Tab-separated table of C-alpha atoms in Angstrom:
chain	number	residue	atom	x	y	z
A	1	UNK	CA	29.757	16.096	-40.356
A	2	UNK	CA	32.527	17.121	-38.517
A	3	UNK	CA	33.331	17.019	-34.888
A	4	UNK	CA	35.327	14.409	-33.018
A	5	UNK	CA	37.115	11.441	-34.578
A	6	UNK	CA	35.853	9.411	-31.620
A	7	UNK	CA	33.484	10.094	-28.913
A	8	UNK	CA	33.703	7.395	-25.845
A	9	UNK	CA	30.885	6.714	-23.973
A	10	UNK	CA	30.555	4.124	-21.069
A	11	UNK	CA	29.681	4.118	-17.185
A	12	UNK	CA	32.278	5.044	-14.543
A	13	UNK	CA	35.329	2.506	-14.461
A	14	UNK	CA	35.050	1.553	-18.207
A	15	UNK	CA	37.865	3.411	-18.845
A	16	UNK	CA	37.261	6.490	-20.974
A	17	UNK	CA	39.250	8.902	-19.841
A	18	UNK	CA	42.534	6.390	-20.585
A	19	UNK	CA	41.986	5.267	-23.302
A	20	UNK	CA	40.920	8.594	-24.940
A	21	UNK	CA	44.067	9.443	-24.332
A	22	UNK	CA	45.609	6.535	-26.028
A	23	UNK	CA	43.474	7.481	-29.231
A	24	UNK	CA	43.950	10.961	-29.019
A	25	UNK	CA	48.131	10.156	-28.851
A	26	UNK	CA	47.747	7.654	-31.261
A	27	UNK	CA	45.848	9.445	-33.755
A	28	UNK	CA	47.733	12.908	-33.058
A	29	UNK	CA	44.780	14.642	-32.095
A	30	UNK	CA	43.788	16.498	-29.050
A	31	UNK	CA	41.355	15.341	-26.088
A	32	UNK	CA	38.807	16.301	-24.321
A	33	UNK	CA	36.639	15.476	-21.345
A	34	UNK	CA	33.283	17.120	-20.495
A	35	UNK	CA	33.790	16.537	-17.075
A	36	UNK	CA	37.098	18.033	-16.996
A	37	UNK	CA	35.734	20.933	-19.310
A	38	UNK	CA	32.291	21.117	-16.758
A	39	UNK	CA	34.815	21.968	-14.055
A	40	UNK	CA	37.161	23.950	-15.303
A	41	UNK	CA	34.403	26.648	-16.298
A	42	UNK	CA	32.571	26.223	-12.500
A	43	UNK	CA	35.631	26.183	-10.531
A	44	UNK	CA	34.839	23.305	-8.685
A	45	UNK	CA	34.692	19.461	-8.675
A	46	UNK	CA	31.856	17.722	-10.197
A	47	UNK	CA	31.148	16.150	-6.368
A	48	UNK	CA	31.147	19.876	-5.030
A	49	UNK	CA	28.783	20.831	-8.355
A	50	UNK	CA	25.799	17.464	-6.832
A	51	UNK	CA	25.808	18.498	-3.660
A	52	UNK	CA	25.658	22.346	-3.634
A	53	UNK	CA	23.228	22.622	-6.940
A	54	UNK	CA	21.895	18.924	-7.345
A	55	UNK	CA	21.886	16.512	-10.015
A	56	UNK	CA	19.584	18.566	-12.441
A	57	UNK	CA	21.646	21.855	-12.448
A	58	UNK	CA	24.734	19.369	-12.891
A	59	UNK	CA	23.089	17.803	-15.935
A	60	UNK	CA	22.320	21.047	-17.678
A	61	UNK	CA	26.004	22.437	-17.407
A	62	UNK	CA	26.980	18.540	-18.799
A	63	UNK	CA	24.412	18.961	-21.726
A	64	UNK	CA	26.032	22.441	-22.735
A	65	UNK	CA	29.558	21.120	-22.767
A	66	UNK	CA	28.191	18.430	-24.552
A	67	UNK	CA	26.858	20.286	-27.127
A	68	UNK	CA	30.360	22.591	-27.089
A	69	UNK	CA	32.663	19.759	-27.321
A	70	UNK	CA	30.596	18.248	-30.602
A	71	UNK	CA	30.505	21.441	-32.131
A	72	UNK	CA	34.101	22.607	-31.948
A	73	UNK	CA	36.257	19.715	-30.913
A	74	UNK	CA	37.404	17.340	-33.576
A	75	UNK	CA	39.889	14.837	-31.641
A	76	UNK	CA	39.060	12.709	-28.826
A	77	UNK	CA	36.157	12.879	-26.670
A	78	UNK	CA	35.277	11.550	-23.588
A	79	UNK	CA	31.706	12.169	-22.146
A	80	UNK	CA	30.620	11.750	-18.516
A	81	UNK	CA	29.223	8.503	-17.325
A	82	UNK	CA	25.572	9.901	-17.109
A	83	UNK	CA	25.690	12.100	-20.452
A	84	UNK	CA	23.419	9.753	-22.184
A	85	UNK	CA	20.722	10.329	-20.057
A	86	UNK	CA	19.380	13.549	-22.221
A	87	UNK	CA	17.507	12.999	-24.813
A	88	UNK	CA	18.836	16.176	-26.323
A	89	UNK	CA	22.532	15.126	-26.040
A	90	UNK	CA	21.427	11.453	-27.665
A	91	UNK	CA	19.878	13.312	-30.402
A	92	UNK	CA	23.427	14.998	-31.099
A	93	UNK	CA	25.151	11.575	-31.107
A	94	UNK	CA	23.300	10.460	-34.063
A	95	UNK	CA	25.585	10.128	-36.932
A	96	UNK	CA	28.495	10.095	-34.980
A	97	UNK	CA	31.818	7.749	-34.162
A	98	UNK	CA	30.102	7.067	-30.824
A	99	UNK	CA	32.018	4.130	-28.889
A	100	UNK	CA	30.575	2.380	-26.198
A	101	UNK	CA	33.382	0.947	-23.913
A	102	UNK	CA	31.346	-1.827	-22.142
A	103	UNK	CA	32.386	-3.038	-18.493
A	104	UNK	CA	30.805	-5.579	-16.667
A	105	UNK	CA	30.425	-4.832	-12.309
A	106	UNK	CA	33.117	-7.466	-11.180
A	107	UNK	CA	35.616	-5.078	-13.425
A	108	UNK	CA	33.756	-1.497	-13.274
A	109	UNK	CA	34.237	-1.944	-8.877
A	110	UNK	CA	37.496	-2.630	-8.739
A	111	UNK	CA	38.582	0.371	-11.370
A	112	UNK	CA	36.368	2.790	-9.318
A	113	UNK	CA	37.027	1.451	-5.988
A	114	UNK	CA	35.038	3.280	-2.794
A	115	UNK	CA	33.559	5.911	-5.360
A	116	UNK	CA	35.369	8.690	-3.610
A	117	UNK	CA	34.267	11.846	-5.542
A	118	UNK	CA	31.819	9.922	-7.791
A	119	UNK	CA	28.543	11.490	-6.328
A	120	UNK	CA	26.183	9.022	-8.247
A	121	UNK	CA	27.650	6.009	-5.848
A	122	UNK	CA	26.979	7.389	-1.991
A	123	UNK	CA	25.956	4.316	-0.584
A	124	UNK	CA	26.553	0.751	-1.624
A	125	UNK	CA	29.099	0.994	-3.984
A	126	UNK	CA	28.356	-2.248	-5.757
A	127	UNK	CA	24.801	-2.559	-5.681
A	128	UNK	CA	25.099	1.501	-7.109
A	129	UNK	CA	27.019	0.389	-10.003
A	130	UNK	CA	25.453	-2.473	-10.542
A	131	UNK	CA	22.037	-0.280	-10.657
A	132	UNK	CA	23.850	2.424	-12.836
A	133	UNK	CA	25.081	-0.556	-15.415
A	134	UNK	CA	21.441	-1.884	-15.371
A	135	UNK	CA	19.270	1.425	-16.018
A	136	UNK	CA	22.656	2.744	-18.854
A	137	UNK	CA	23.289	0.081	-20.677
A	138	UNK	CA	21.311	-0.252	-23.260
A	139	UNK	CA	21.095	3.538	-23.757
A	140	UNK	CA	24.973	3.562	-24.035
A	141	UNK	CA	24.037	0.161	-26.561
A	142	UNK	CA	21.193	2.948	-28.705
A	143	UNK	CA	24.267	5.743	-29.267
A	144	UNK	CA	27.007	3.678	-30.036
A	145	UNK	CA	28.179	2.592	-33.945
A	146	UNK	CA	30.716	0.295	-32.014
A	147	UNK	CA	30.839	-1.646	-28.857
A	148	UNK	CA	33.947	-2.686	-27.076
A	149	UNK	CA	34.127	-4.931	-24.088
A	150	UNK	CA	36.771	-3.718	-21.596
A	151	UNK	CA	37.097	-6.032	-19.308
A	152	UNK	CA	39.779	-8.469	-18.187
A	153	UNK	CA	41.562	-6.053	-21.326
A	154	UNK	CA	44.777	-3.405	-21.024
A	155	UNK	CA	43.532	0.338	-21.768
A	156	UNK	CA	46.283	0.033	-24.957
A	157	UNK	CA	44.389	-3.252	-25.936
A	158	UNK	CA	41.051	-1.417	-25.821
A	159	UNK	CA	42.045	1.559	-27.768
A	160	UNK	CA	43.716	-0.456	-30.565
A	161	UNK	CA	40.430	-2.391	-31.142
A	162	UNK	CA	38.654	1.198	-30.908
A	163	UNK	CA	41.093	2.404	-33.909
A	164	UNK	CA	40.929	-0.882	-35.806
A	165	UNK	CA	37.127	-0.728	-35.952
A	166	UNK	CA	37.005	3.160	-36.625
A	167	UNK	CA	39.515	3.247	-39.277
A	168	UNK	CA	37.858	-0.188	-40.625
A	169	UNK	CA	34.209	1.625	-41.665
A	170	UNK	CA	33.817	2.776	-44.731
A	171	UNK	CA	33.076	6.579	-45.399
């Protein structure tokens, strides 16, 4: 199958979007966000995407580039905190390096701070994340082939256990 060497997975503050980059540098292969690819092609932040269109329009631009990233991208990938969700996008991470780069809500907090621009935490920050943790967790546990705690950790020290179990399977 090809596609990307890695694709991270994780909630808001676990640190995908770093240390993608880490593996993508390390490796010598390109990166690539959905989020950043979602909007790039509307022109507009992902905040500006919830609250004009709502969460269900957002989630069916995320499931396309999704589906575009696996198809044609074959570095680093970073999906969106909520990409999970779909059953369709699960389906197409079956078989795949999917890395789930676990954070617990003491650390995923203080990374994300007052969720400015993260339109899944209006309101409570906390007790938002600490929902979003509860209800993704073990769907981000179903996708993965490896999990990788991230807290208390340096993005470099995350991304070299990321490569060390990658380049550890067999096949």
């Amino acid at each position: 199958m090809s596609g990307p060497r890695a694709v991270l997975v994780g909630p808001m503050g676990s640190g995908k979007t770093t240390v993608a980059g880490l593996l993508a540098e390390a490796w010598s292969v390109p990166v690539r966000d959905t989020d950043v690819d979602i909007e790039r092609a509307e022109g507009r932040s992902i905040s500006d995407i919830f609250v004009d269109d709502g969460e269900e329009h957002f989630r069916a631009l995320e499931r396309a580039a999704v589906t575009d990233a696996l198809a044609t991208h074959e570095g680093v990938l970073a999906l969106g905190g909520g990409a999970v969700l779909d059953p369709a996008t699960r389906d197409l991470l079956v078989g795949r390096p999917v890395v789930f780069l676990r954070v617990g809500l003491s650390d995923a907090v203080k990374r994300v701070g007052l969720g400015v621009g993260r339109p899944m935490l209006l309101g409570n920050v906390r007790a938002r994340i600490k929902t979003l943790l509860d209800e993704r967790t073990p769907i981000y546990e179903s996708v993965a082939r490896v999990v990788v705690d991230t807290d208390g950790r340096t993005p470099e020290d995350v991304a070299a256990e990321v490569r060390s179990a990658l380049e550890g399977e067999v096949g």
